[in-house]
Short mmCIF file of C-alpha atoms in Angstrom, two decimals:
data_model
loop_
_atom_site.label_atom_id
_atom_site.label_comp_id
_atom_site.label_asym_id
_atom_site.label_seq_id
_atom_site.Cartn_x
_atom_site.Cartn_y
_atom_site.Cartn_z
CA MET A 176 -0.20 0.12 -0.17
CA GLY A 177 1.94 2.48 0.93
CA GLY A 178 5.46 1.53 0.36
CA ASN A 179 4.71 -0.26 -3.14
CA GLY A 180 4.44 2.60 -4.91
CA GLY A 181 7.70 1.32 -6.59
CA GLN A 182 5.46 -1.58 -8.44
CA PRO A 183 4.66 -1.64 -12.12
CA GLY A 184 0.96 -0.52 -12.22
CA VAL A 185 0.34 1.21 -9.08
CA HIS A 186 0.25 4.88 -9.66
CA THR A 187 1.56 6.68 -6.36
CA TYR A 188 0.80 10.23 -5.88
CA LYS A 189 3.95 12.00 -5.96
CA SER A 190 4.41 15.17 -3.21
CA LEU A 191 3.78 19.72 -5.41
CA ALA A 192 7.71 20.07 -5.01
CA GLU A 193 8.08 17.20 -7.12
CA ASP A 194 4.67 16.93 -9.49
CA GLY A 195 3.29 20.84 -8.89
CA ALA A 196 6.44 23.01 -8.66
CA PHE A 197 8.54 21.37 -11.07
CA ALA A 198 6.34 19.72 -13.15
CA ALA A 199 3.42 20.83 -13.65
CA MET A 200 1.68 17.35 -12.86
CA GLU A 201 -1.43 16.03 -11.95
CA PRO A 202 -1.96 12.30 -9.81
CA PRO A 203 -2.98 9.81 -12.01
CA ARG A 204 -6.50 9.62 -13.16
CA ARG A 205 -8.38 6.98 -10.62
CA PRO A 206 -10.20 3.87 -11.83
CA THR A 207 -14.11 4.50 -10.02
CA GLY A 208 -13.24 1.05 -9.02
CA ARG A 209 -10.40 2.47 -6.33
CA LEU A 210 -12.62 5.33 -5.91
CA VAL A 211 -16.08 3.49 -5.20
CA MET A 212 -13.16 1.51 -2.81
CA HIS A 213 -11.93 5.02 -1.08
CA SER A 214 -15.82 5.84 -0.20
CA MET A 215 -16.47 2.34 1.80
CA ALA A 216 -15.32 3.98 4.95
CA MET A 217 -18.33 7.01 4.37
CA PHE A 218 -20.66 3.83 3.44
CA GLY A 219 -19.26 2.49 7.53
CA ARG A 220 -18.65 5.14 8.99
CA GLU A 221 -21.99 6.72 8.33
CA PHE A 222 -24.14 3.30 9.72
CA CYS A 223 -21.83 3.15 12.33
CA TYR A 224 -23.21 6.70 13.17
CA ALA A 225 -27.16 5.50 12.15
CA VAL A 226 -27.25 3.07 14.53
CA GLU A 227 -25.63 4.75 17.16
CA ALA A 228 -28.84 7.89 16.01
CA ALA A 229 -31.24 5.71 16.19
CA TYR A 230 -30.53 3.07 19.47
CA VAL A 231 -27.88 5.99 22.11
CA THR A 232 -31.14 7.61 23.55
CA PRO A 233 -33.11 4.79 24.51
CA VAL A 234 -29.42 3.11 25.57
CA LEU A 235 -29.30 6.17 28.17
CA LEU A 236 -32.32 6.39 28.67
CA SER A 237 -33.20 2.04 29.73
CA VAL A 238 -29.45 2.50 32.20
CA GLY A 239 -31.26 5.54 34.24
CA LEU A 240 -29.19 7.87 32.91
CA PRO A 241 -30.04 10.82 34.75
CA LYS A 242 -31.80 13.66 33.05
CA GLY A 243 -28.42 15.88 34.08
CA LEU A 244 -26.22 14.30 32.68
CA TYR A 245 -28.29 14.26 29.34
CA SER A 246 -26.21 17.62 27.78
CA VAL A 247 -23.30 16.61 28.97
CA VAL A 248 -23.65 13.65 27.05
CA TRP A 249 -23.85 15.35 24.06
CA LEU A 250 -21.36 18.42 25.30
CA LEU A 251 -17.81 16.12 25.96
CA SER A 252 -17.33 14.70 22.30
CA PRO A 253 -17.85 17.26 20.48
CA VAL A 254 -15.91 20.20 22.64
CA LEU A 255 -12.89 18.01 22.84
CA GLY A 256 -13.46 17.79 18.53
CA PHE A 257 -13.73 21.39 18.42
CA LEU A 258 -10.93 21.44 20.37
CA LEU A 259 -8.04 18.85 19.61
CA GLN A 260 -9.61 18.72 15.48
CA PRO A 261 -6.82 20.81 14.49
CA VAL A 262 -3.75 19.51 16.00
CA VAL A 263 -5.12 15.93 14.74
CA GLY A 264 -5.18 18.11 11.23
CA SER A 265 -1.54 19.50 11.62
CA ALA A 266 -0.31 16.20 13.65
CA SER A 267 -1.34 13.82 10.01
CA ASP A 268 -0.12 16.07 8.09
CA HIS A 269 3.77 15.59 9.69
CA CYS A 270 2.93 11.79 10.35
CA ARG A 271 6.48 10.03 8.83
CA ALA A 272 4.67 5.72 9.16
CA ARG A 273 5.83 4.50 6.30
CA TRP A 274 2.40 3.16 5.64
CA GLY A 275 1.58 7.23 4.74
CA ARG A 276 0.22 10.01 6.45
CA ARG A 277 -3.54 9.39 6.25
CA ARG A 278 -3.98 5.77 6.22
CA PRO A 279 -2.35 5.45 10.77
CA TYR A 280 -5.01 7.93 11.83
CA ILE A 281 -7.83 6.46 9.70
CA LEU A 282 -7.11 3.44 11.15
CA THR A 283 -6.82 4.04 14.93
CA LEU A 284 -10.03 6.60 14.63
CA GLY A 285 -12.05 2.95 12.69
CA ALA A 286 -10.02 0.80 15.44
CA MET A 287 -11.61 3.94 18.63
CA MET A 288 -15.02 3.63 17.31
CA LEU A 289 -15.27 -0.24 17.28
CA LEU A 290 -14.54 0.52 21.57
CA GLY A 291 -16.78 3.53 21.71
CA MET A 292 -19.21 0.94 20.39
CA ALA A 293 -19.36 -1.92 22.54
CA LEU A 294 -19.01 0.36 25.71
CA TYR A 295 -22.36 1.45 25.00
CA LEU A 296 -24.15 -0.83 23.18
CA ASN A 297 -22.81 -3.38 26.29
CA GLY A 298 -21.51 -2.00 28.38
CA ASP A 299 -25.04 -2.80 30.58
CA ALA A 300 -25.04 -6.24 29.87
CA VAL A 301 -21.55 -6.54 31.06
CA ILE A 302 -21.96 -4.73 34.00
CA SER A 303 -25.29 -6.56 34.87
CA ALA A 304 -23.31 -9.84 35.12
CA LEU A 305 -20.13 -8.64 36.76
CA ILE A 306 -21.78 -6.54 39.26
CA ALA A 307 -24.87 -7.69 42.05
CA ASP A 308 -24.93 -5.14 43.61
CA SER A 309 -27.88 -2.34 42.28
CA ARG A 310 -26.93 0.33 42.89
CA ARG A 311 -23.15 -0.11 42.00
CA ARG A 312 -24.76 -1.39 39.07
CA LEU A 313 -25.84 1.68 38.53
CA ILE A 314 -23.51 3.81 38.59
CA TRP A 315 -20.73 1.60 36.50
CA ALA A 316 -23.41 1.55 33.68
CA ILE A 317 -24.03 5.27 33.33
CA SER A 318 -20.40 5.48 33.38
CA VAL A 319 -19.16 2.64 30.73
CA THR A 320 -22.62 4.05 28.53
CA MET A 321 -21.17 7.39 28.80
CA ILE A 322 -17.71 6.93 28.29
CA GLY A 323 -18.40 4.48 25.64
CA VAL A 324 -20.90 7.55 23.13
CA VAL A 325 -18.40 9.71 24.49
CA LEU A 326 -15.32 7.88 23.27
CA PHE A 327 -17.97 7.14 19.04
CA ASP A 328 -18.22 10.41 18.18
CA PHE A 329 -15.28 11.71 19.17
CA ALA A 330 -13.95 9.19 17.09
CA ALA A 331 -16.51 8.99 13.94
CA ASP A 332 -16.89 12.84 13.76
CA PHE A 333 -12.42 13.79 13.76
CA ILE A 334 -12.29 10.37 10.85
CA ASP A 335 -13.92 12.29 8.41
CA GLY A 336 -10.90 14.78 8.19
CA PRO A 337 -8.78 11.83 7.16
CA ILE A 338 -10.91 10.27 4.33
CA LYS A 339 -11.04 14.08 2.80
CA ALA A 340 -7.17 14.80 3.56
CA TYR A 341 -6.79 10.64 1.94
CA LEU A 342 -9.00 11.68 -1.20
CA PHE A 343 -7.72 15.39 -1.86
CA ASP A 344 -3.94 13.85 -1.08
CA VAL A 345 -4.21 11.33 -4.15
CA CYS A 346 -6.76 12.19 -6.78
CA SER A 347 -7.11 15.04 -9.55
CA HIS A 348 -9.23 17.69 -9.39
CA GLN A 349 -12.02 16.06 -11.50
CA ASP A 350 -11.29 12.38 -9.33
CA LYS A 351 -11.64 15.02 -6.32
CA GLU A 352 -15.59 14.84 -7.75
CA ARG A 353 -16.01 12.70 -8.73
CA GLY A 354 -14.78 10.83 -5.55
CA LEU A 355 -16.70 13.56 -2.92
CA HIS A 356 -20.20 12.72 -4.80
CA TYR A 357 -19.13 8.79 -4.05
CA HIS A 358 -18.20 9.65 -0.61
CA ALA A 359 -22.28 11.24 -0.06
CA LEU A 360 -23.93 8.73 -2.41
CA PHE A 361 -22.08 5.38 -0.22
CA THR A 362 -23.23 8.66 3.37
CA GLY A 363 -26.51 8.10 2.31
CA PHE A 364 -26.49 4.25 0.97
CA GLY A 365 -24.75 3.73 4.57
CA GLY A 366 -27.60 5.29 6.74
CA ALA A 367 -30.17 3.76 5.11
CA LEU A 368 -28.75 0.35 5.90
CA GLY A 369 -28.09 1.37 9.79
CA TYR A 370 -32.01 2.70 9.98
CA LEU A 371 -33.98 -0.04 8.05
CA LEU A 372 -31.62 -2.73 10.37
CA GLY A 373 -31.92 -0.95 13.42
CA ALA A 374 -35.80 -0.68 12.23
CA MET A 375 -36.47 -4.66 12.33
CA ASP A 376 -37.85 -6.30 15.36
CA TRP A 377 -34.98 -8.61 16.39
CA ALA A 378 -36.10 -9.82 19.79
CA HIS A 379 -38.64 -12.04 18.38
CA LEU A 380 -36.01 -13.13 15.53
CA GLU A 381 -33.54 -16.07 16.23
CA LEU A 382 -31.00 -13.80 15.27
CA GLY A 383 -31.79 -12.09 18.26
CA ARG A 384 -32.75 -14.54 20.86
CA VAL A 385 -28.97 -16.08 20.23
CA LEU A 386 -27.40 -13.53 20.51
CA GLY A 387 -29.41 -11.87 23.54
CA THR A 388 -30.88 -8.74 22.52
CA GLU A 389 -31.55 -6.05 20.26
CA PHE A 390 -28.50 -4.13 21.40
CA GLN A 391 -26.03 -7.54 20.31
CA VAL A 392 -27.54 -7.38 17.42
CA MET A 393 -26.67 -4.24 16.57
CA PHE A 394 -23.57 -4.78 17.71
CA PHE A 395 -22.40 -7.23 15.27
CA PHE A 396 -23.75 -6.29 12.44
CA SER A 397 -22.23 -2.64 13.10
CA ALA A 398 -18.54 -4.73 14.28
CA LEU A 399 -19.04 -6.61 11.21
CA VAL A 400 -19.77 -3.96 8.26
CA LEU A 401 -17.29 -0.89 10.21
CA ALA A 402 -14.56 -4.03 10.01
CA LEU A 403 -15.31 -4.79 6.16
CA CYS A 404 -14.80 -1.04 4.85
CA PHE A 405 -11.96 0.34 6.50
CA THR A 406 -10.41 -2.99 5.50
CA ILE A 407 -11.60 -1.79 1.37
CA HIS A 408 -11.18 1.67 2.39
CA LEU A 409 -7.72 2.08 4.14
CA CYS A 410 -7.14 -0.93 0.35
CA SER A 411 -8.15 1.23 -1.29
CA ILE A 412 -5.59 3.60 -3.45
CA PRO A 413 -1.45 4.04 -2.25
CA GLU A 414 -0.32 6.78 0.17
CA ALA A 415 3.05 7.85 -0.58
CA PRO A 416 5.06 8.25 3.10
CA LEU A 417 5.95 11.44 4.08
CA SER A 418 9.32 10.86 4.10
CA ASP A 419 10.25 9.05 0.71
CA ILE A 420 7.99 12.33 -0.05
CA ALA A 421 10.35 14.50 1.94
CA LYS A 422 14.09 13.22 -0.22
CA GLU A 423 12.50 13.63 -3.28
CA SER A 424 10.95 17.22 -3.06
CA LEU A 425 14.41 19.69 -4.55
CA PRO A 426 16.08 18.67 -7.71
CA GLN A 427 19.45 18.45 -7.14
CA GLN A 428 20.17 21.00 -9.90
CA VAL A 429 19.47 23.47 -6.86
CA PRO A 430 20.91 22.17 -3.68
CA GLN A 431 21.32 25.96 -3.14
CA ASP A 432 17.34 26.64 -1.33
CA PRO A 433 16.07 25.16 1.52
CA PRO A 434 13.13 21.92 1.16
CA LEU A 435 9.91 23.33 1.13
CA PRO A 436 8.04 22.65 4.38
CA SER A 437 5.76 18.97 4.62
CA ASP A 438 3.06 21.68 4.77
CA ARG A 439 3.70 23.57 2.08
CA MET A 440 4.07 20.46 0.67
CA LEU A 441 0.49 18.93 1.10
CA GLU A 442 -1.52 21.31 3.01
CA TYR A 443 -4.01 19.39 5.66
CA GLY A 444 -7.32 19.69 3.80
CA SER A 445 -5.80 21.73 0.87
CA ILE A 446 -7.99 21.94 -1.63
CA GLU A 447 -6.57 23.85 -3.57
CA LYS A 448 -3.15 22.04 -4.24
CA ALA A 449 -5.18 18.53 -4.14
CA LYS A 450 -7.93 20.51 -6.89
CA ASN A 451 -5.05 22.02 -8.94
CA GLY A 452 -1.97 19.52 -8.49
CA TYR A 453 0.22 22.09 -9.34
CA THR A 454 2.13 25.36 -8.83
CA ASN A 455 4.01 28.15 -9.89
CA ALA A 456 7.68 27.61 -10.30
CA LYS A 457 9.05 30.66 -10.84
CA LEU A 458 6.37 32.22 -7.36
CA VAL A 459 7.25 28.61 -5.57
CA MET A 460 11.25 29.45 -5.75
CA GLU A 461 10.54 33.51 -5.42
CA GLY A 462 8.79 32.83 -2.41
CA GLU A 463 10.76 30.76 -0.25
CA LYS A 464 13.82 32.32 -0.93
CA ASN A 465 12.09 35.69 0.24
CA LYS A 466 11.52 33.50 3.74
CA ASN A 467 13.43 34.26 6.73
CA ALA A 468 14.64 31.56 8.96
CA ALA A 469 11.25 31.76 11.41
CA ASP A 470 8.98 31.28 8.37
CA GLN A 471 10.29 28.71 6.87
CA THR A 472 10.22 26.36 9.26
CA PRO A 473 7.34 24.43 9.43
CA ARG A 474 3.25 25.34 10.20
CA THR A 475 1.96 23.24 12.47
CA MET A 476 -1.34 23.58 12.93
CA THR A 477 -3.37 24.28 16.32
CA MET A 478 -6.45 25.78 17.87
CA LYS A 479 -4.58 29.71 17.94
CA SER A 480 -4.05 29.56 14.28
CA LEU A 481 -7.23 28.04 14.34
CA LEU A 482 -9.30 30.96 15.33
CA ARG A 483 -6.73 33.65 14.10
CA ALA A 484 -8.24 31.88 10.62
CA LEU A 485 -11.29 32.33 11.54
CA ALA A 486 -10.58 36.43 12.81
CA SER A 487 -8.69 36.47 9.59
CA MET A 488 -10.29 35.20 6.90
CA PRO A 489 -11.64 36.83 3.88
CA PRO A 490 -15.98 37.27 5.07
CA HIS A 491 -17.08 35.13 2.59
CA TYR A 492 -15.06 32.49 4.05
CA ARG A 493 -16.66 33.48 7.14
CA CYS A 494 -20.84 33.83 5.59
CA LEU A 495 -20.18 29.91 4.83
CA CYS A 496 -18.53 28.69 8.29
CA VAL A 497 -21.27 30.43 10.11
CA SER A 498 -23.96 29.36 7.31
CA HIS A 499 -22.39 25.67 7.65
CA LEU A 500 -23.51 26.65 11.50
CA ILE A 501 -26.60 27.12 11.72
CA GLY A 502 -27.99 24.08 9.25
CA TRP A 503 -26.25 21.97 11.25
CA THR A 504 -27.39 22.89 14.55
CA ALA A 505 -30.40 22.77 12.65
CA PHE A 506 -29.74 19.46 11.17
CA LEU A 507 -28.69 18.13 14.37
CA SER A 508 -31.40 19.47 16.51
CA ASN A 509 -33.71 16.94 14.67
CA MET A 510 -31.87 14.34 13.54
CA LEU A 511 -30.29 13.29 17.58
CA PHE A 512 -33.41 13.34 19.10
CA PHE A 513 -35.95 11.87 16.17
CA THR A 514 -36.29 8.53 16.97
CA ASP A 515 -36.78 9.85 20.88
CA PHE A 516 -39.88 12.31 19.62
CA MET A 517 -41.10 9.57 17.77
CA GLY A 518 -41.67 7.07 20.95
CA GLN A 519 -42.77 10.19 23.71
CA ILE A 520 -44.60 12.48 21.46
CA VAL A 521 -46.04 10.33 18.61
CA TYR A 522 -46.44 6.76 20.12
CA HIS A 523 -47.10 8.52 23.82
CA GLY A 524 -44.53 5.58 25.19
CA ASP A 525 -42.30 6.48 28.05
CA PRO A 526 -39.00 5.13 28.44
CA TYR A 527 -38.53 5.59 32.24
CA SER A 528 -41.88 2.67 32.71
CA ALA A 529 -40.51 -0.78 33.89
CA HIS A 530 -39.11 -2.56 30.32
CA ASN A 531 -41.95 -5.52 30.72
CA SER A 532 -44.72 -2.45 30.71
CA THR A 533 -47.01 -1.00 27.64
CA GLU A 534 -45.85 2.62 27.82
CA PHE A 535 -41.69 1.03 27.33
CA LEU A 536 -43.48 -1.33 24.56
CA PHE A 537 -45.33 2.34 23.00
CA TYR A 538 -42.01 3.70 23.26
CA GLN A 539 -39.38 0.57 21.64
CA ARG A 540 -41.85 0.90 18.42
CA GLY A 541 -42.09 4.29 18.45
CA VAL A 542 -38.39 4.25 18.29
CA GLU A 543 -38.29 1.56 15.73
CA VAL A 544 -40.48 3.47 13.24
CA GLY A 545 -38.44 6.60 14.34
CA CYS A 546 -35.35 4.28 12.54
CA TRP A 547 -37.66 4.21 9.18
CA GLY A 548 -37.93 7.55 9.04
CA LEU A 549 -34.07 7.52 9.39
CA CYS A 550 -33.88 4.96 6.58
CA ILE A 551 -36.40 6.70 4.40
CA ASN A 552 -34.48 10.12 5.34
CA SER A 553 -30.88 8.56 4.29
CA VAL A 554 -32.81 6.70 0.91
CA PHE A 555 -33.85 9.80 -0.29
CA SER A 556 -29.87 11.28 0.36
CA SER A 557 -28.80 9.38 -1.84
CA LEU A 558 -30.94 9.97 -4.62
CA TYR A 559 -31.33 13.54 -4.25
CA SER A 560 -27.24 13.09 -3.58
CA TYR A 561 -26.98 11.08 -7.25
CA PHE A 562 -29.51 13.94 -9.20
CA GLN A 563 -26.91 17.55 -8.03
CA LYS A 564 -25.49 17.59 -10.68
CA ALA A 565 -28.39 17.96 -12.99
CA LEU A 566 -30.50 19.93 -10.80
CA VAL A 567 -27.89 23.01 -9.85
CA SER A 568 -27.07 23.84 -13.69
CA TYR A 569 -30.47 24.94 -13.44
CA VAL A 570 -30.91 26.12 -10.22
CA GLY A 571 -26.95 26.89 -8.89
CA LEU A 572 -25.55 26.31 -5.56
CA LYS A 573 -27.41 29.20 -4.31
CA GLY A 574 -31.07 27.60 -5.31
CA LEU A 575 -29.36 24.29 -4.32
CA TYR A 576 -28.46 25.50 -1.07
CA PHE A 577 -31.67 27.69 -0.34
CA MET A 578 -33.98 24.52 -1.45
CA GLY A 579 -32.00 22.75 0.46
CA TYR A 580 -32.25 24.93 4.08
CA LEU A 581 -35.75 25.61 3.51
CA LEU A 582 -37.45 22.26 2.88
CA PHE A 583 -35.83 21.24 6.40
CA GLY A 584 -38.18 23.85 7.38
CA LEU A 585 -40.78 23.18 6.29
CA GLY A 586 -41.01 19.90 6.88
CA THR A 587 -39.67 19.85 10.70
CA GLY A 588 -42.65 22.22 11.22
CA PHE A 589 -44.83 20.09 10.34
CA ILE A 590 -44.11 17.25 12.21
CA GLY A 591 -43.94 19.31 15.18
CA LEU A 592 -47.73 20.67 14.64
CA PHE A 593 -49.01 17.81 13.43
CA PRO A 594 -47.17 13.94 15.13
CA ASN A 595 -49.04 11.86 12.50
CA VAL A 596 -47.19 8.57 11.41
CA TYR A 597 -48.10 8.15 8.99
CA SER A 598 -46.55 11.87 7.40
CA THR A 599 -43.94 12.51 10.06
CA LEU A 600 -43.20 9.25 7.66
CA VAL A 601 -43.22 11.36 4.10
CA LEU A 602 -41.61 14.04 5.69
CA CYS A 603 -38.57 12.29 6.72
CA ALA A 604 -37.73 12.34 2.87
CA LEU A 605 -37.44 15.93 3.18
CA PHE A 606 -34.92 15.53 5.15
CA GLY A 607 -32.97 13.13 2.66
CA VAL A 608 -32.46 16.38 0.76
CA MET A 609 -30.97 19.00 3.98
CA SER A 610 -28.04 16.01 4.59
CA SER A 611 -27.57 16.21 1.82
CA THR A 612 -26.93 19.74 0.84
CA LEU A 613 -24.25 20.00 4.23
CA TYR A 614 -22.10 17.06 2.56
CA THR A 615 -21.76 19.44 -0.58
CA VAL A 616 -22.62 22.60 -1.02
CA PRO A 617 -20.75 24.32 1.52
CA PHE A 618 -17.60 21.88 -0.04
CA ASN A 619 -18.97 23.27 -4.09
CA LEU A 620 -18.56 27.04 -2.65
CA ILE A 621 -15.11 26.79 -0.96
CA ALA A 622 -13.59 24.52 -3.46
CA GLU A 623 -15.44 27.61 -6.50
CA TYR A 624 -13.14 29.92 -3.69
CA HIS A 625 -9.89 28.41 -3.73
CA ARG A 626 -10.12 28.29 -7.73
CA GLU A 627 -10.85 31.85 -8.07
CA GLU A 628 -8.32 33.03 -5.37
CA GLN A 629 -6.07 29.93 -7.36
CA GLU A 630 -6.49 32.39 -10.42
CA GLU A 631 -5.52 35.34 -9.00
CA GLN A 632 -2.46 34.22 -7.88
CA ARG A 633 -1.18 32.75 -11.41
CA GLN A 634 -2.03 36.12 -12.77
CA GLN A 635 -0.47 38.34 -10.33
CA ALA A 636 2.24 35.75 -11.33
CA GLN A 637 3.28 35.40 -14.96
CA LYS A 638 2.72 39.52 -13.87
CA GLY A 639 5.83 38.89 -11.93
CA GLY A 640 3.53 40.32 -8.82
CA PRO A 641 5.18 39.09 -4.94
CA GLU A 642 3.81 36.01 -3.53
CA HIS A 643 0.51 36.07 -1.82
CA SER A 644 1.39 35.33 0.81
CA GLY A 645 -2.51 34.08 2.41
CA ARG A 646 -4.67 31.90 5.33
CA GLY A 647 -3.12 28.68 4.40
CA GLN A 648 -5.81 26.08 2.19
CA GLY A 649 -6.47 23.31 5.15
CA LEU A 650 -7.57 25.96 7.84
CA ASP A 651 -10.28 26.99 5.89
CA CYS A 652 -11.37 22.53 5.37
CA ALA A 653 -10.45 22.85 9.42
CA ALA A 654 -12.98 26.41 10.60
CA LEU A 655 -15.99 24.82 7.98
CA THR A 656 -15.40 21.50 8.83
CA CYS A 657 -14.91 22.51 12.97
CA MET A 658 -18.77 23.85 12.64
CA VAL A 659 -19.96 20.85 12.81
CA GLN A 660 -18.18 20.18 16.65
CA LEU A 661 -19.91 24.11 17.44
CA ALA A 662 -23.47 22.59 16.20
CA GLN A 663 -22.97 20.05 17.80
CA ILE A 664 -22.00 21.61 21.37
CA LEU A 665 -25.60 23.84 20.45
CA VAL A 666 -27.65 21.57 20.55
CA GLY A 667 -25.72 18.74 23.25
CA GLY A 668 -26.27 22.55 25.73
CA GLY A 669 -28.97 24.48 24.50
CA LEU A 670 -31.67 21.59 23.60
CA GLY A 671 -31.50 19.66 26.57
CA PHE A 672 -32.51 22.57 28.74
CA LEU A 673 -35.70 23.11 26.34
CA VAL A 674 -36.74 20.07 27.05
CA ASN A 675 -36.85 20.33 30.56
CA LEU A 676 -37.82 23.89 30.06
CA ALA A 677 -41.14 23.28 27.86
CA GLY A 678 -41.43 19.67 29.45
CA SER A 679 -42.48 18.27 26.12
CA VAL A 680 -39.34 16.91 23.33
CA SER A 681 -42.12 18.38 20.93
CA VAL A 682 -39.37 21.73 21.14
CA VAL A 683 -36.81 20.01 19.27
CA VAL A 684 -38.60 19.68 16.31
CA ILE A 685 -39.98 23.61 16.33
CA THR A 686 -36.63 24.41 16.62
CA ALA A 687 -34.61 22.99 14.27
CA SER A 688 -38.11 24.66 11.52
CA ALA A 689 -37.55 27.13 13.48
CA VAL A 690 -32.98 27.67 12.90
CA ALA A 691 -33.37 26.56 9.44
CA LEU A 692 -35.78 29.21 7.94
CA THR A 693 -33.51 31.31 9.83
CA GLY A 694 -30.80 29.18 7.64
CA CYS A 695 -32.19 29.78 4.05
CA CYS A 696 -32.50 34.15 5.31
CA PHE A 697 -28.51 33.88 5.51
CA VAL A 698 -27.84 31.50 2.32
CA ILE A 699 -30.07 34.09 -0.42
CA LEU A 700 -28.42 37.77 2.21
CA PHE A 701 -25.44 36.62 3.32
CA VAL A 702 -23.23 34.01 1.71
CA ARG A 703 -21.20 34.57 -1.87
CA TYR A 704 -21.67 32.63 -4.82
CA VAL A 705 -19.50 32.57 -7.37
CA ASN A 706 -20.26 33.40 -11.11
#
């Protein structure tokens, strides 16, 4: 994989310094099969996310989690992610493992996802078998389940960055766009299958009787799918180790010039460099010669640099980040509580009742039907992602962005005001429009911004102008991605308070509708679109 770059017939992506600045050459075109294999990581990740979205609230409530700790569970992981994601991104930039820069982190985070699922889906059963005292058993069951949820969320949120950077590193601009399309497509398929399995009544099937409970059944399928998908993903496209790239970063005829820093070769999540695959040799050489010793030190991406980038980025980047924050806040407000909403509001169940009571059985039935609704959301997300390319030629990115927020806002509003089983299931299709929009449109916009800036820099270089010392492109991507964690912080900290204040879970879908409709106005008035 990472070490077989010299084998015949295996294409390995060279560094920007080697193939970009001096050879003006993009990475080779990747076969469709390789891009599909690369997308399997998104399938496995979203499958496990679907299992968590469907079961984590029922699991937490069934182990007896106090309402006061409910928001803590949703806050810990995104706070850690928001603070540490830039650091992990920078570490993967400078990773010198023989297997490549991104894949060791993807493998580690995948193992953490598996461990987190094992803890929150099986922790209660294991603790019940080990501890007899009811009070100690309750404390340990709650603690282990909470640790599992936080660990899984932490790893699943983090892993998206290395996966995207892996795609950008090894693909040309055309393949990057195709790869993102397949990512969105398989994200929907993975979520649909996860929700579909969660909607089945495993307690009355043979596999459910063999494994014990539906939680153990879902762990069995989740572990199997995750291991298989990530194995395929890690074997999809070879990565060149950073140590090999550094040795070949400059040709022998210019030994007097210092080597390009590694973050200048391939910055984390760099859309400009992975997308265009080249830069102007004269611009690079002049820029390197004019830098002082401090500037020649590789720049690490830390929380401080992220905050500085957020403060200094151009207004259209900042507006895009705000719109992304609004969209994810609305989407997560609905999705994280949807199965609980179906169980408590639509089916009038009670998760705190005895497990053999009618109210608890009604709640379980509502959770199962809620999984069918989320399955509809994922299927429609994949279908909508497939037709987005055709729609964008008619309505443009602005129309797609506005339509996603508007349809989601109207759909969640009707669900909150008229909580009926059948109408709710039909309106779940609109969730898929929002999901597909959030996964594609903001990244397409930031790619267009970078393409526009790159064209301006090329024109300046041709005129002999000085190098543009702008922000790192990776920081722009990190800032956009961190909006998801910030949205989770807002949802975890705010919605628990709103539910306690209103005394009903229906407030979450009403909140999601109001935030999404506010986002409609924002994406029309403040987000900049490239002509």
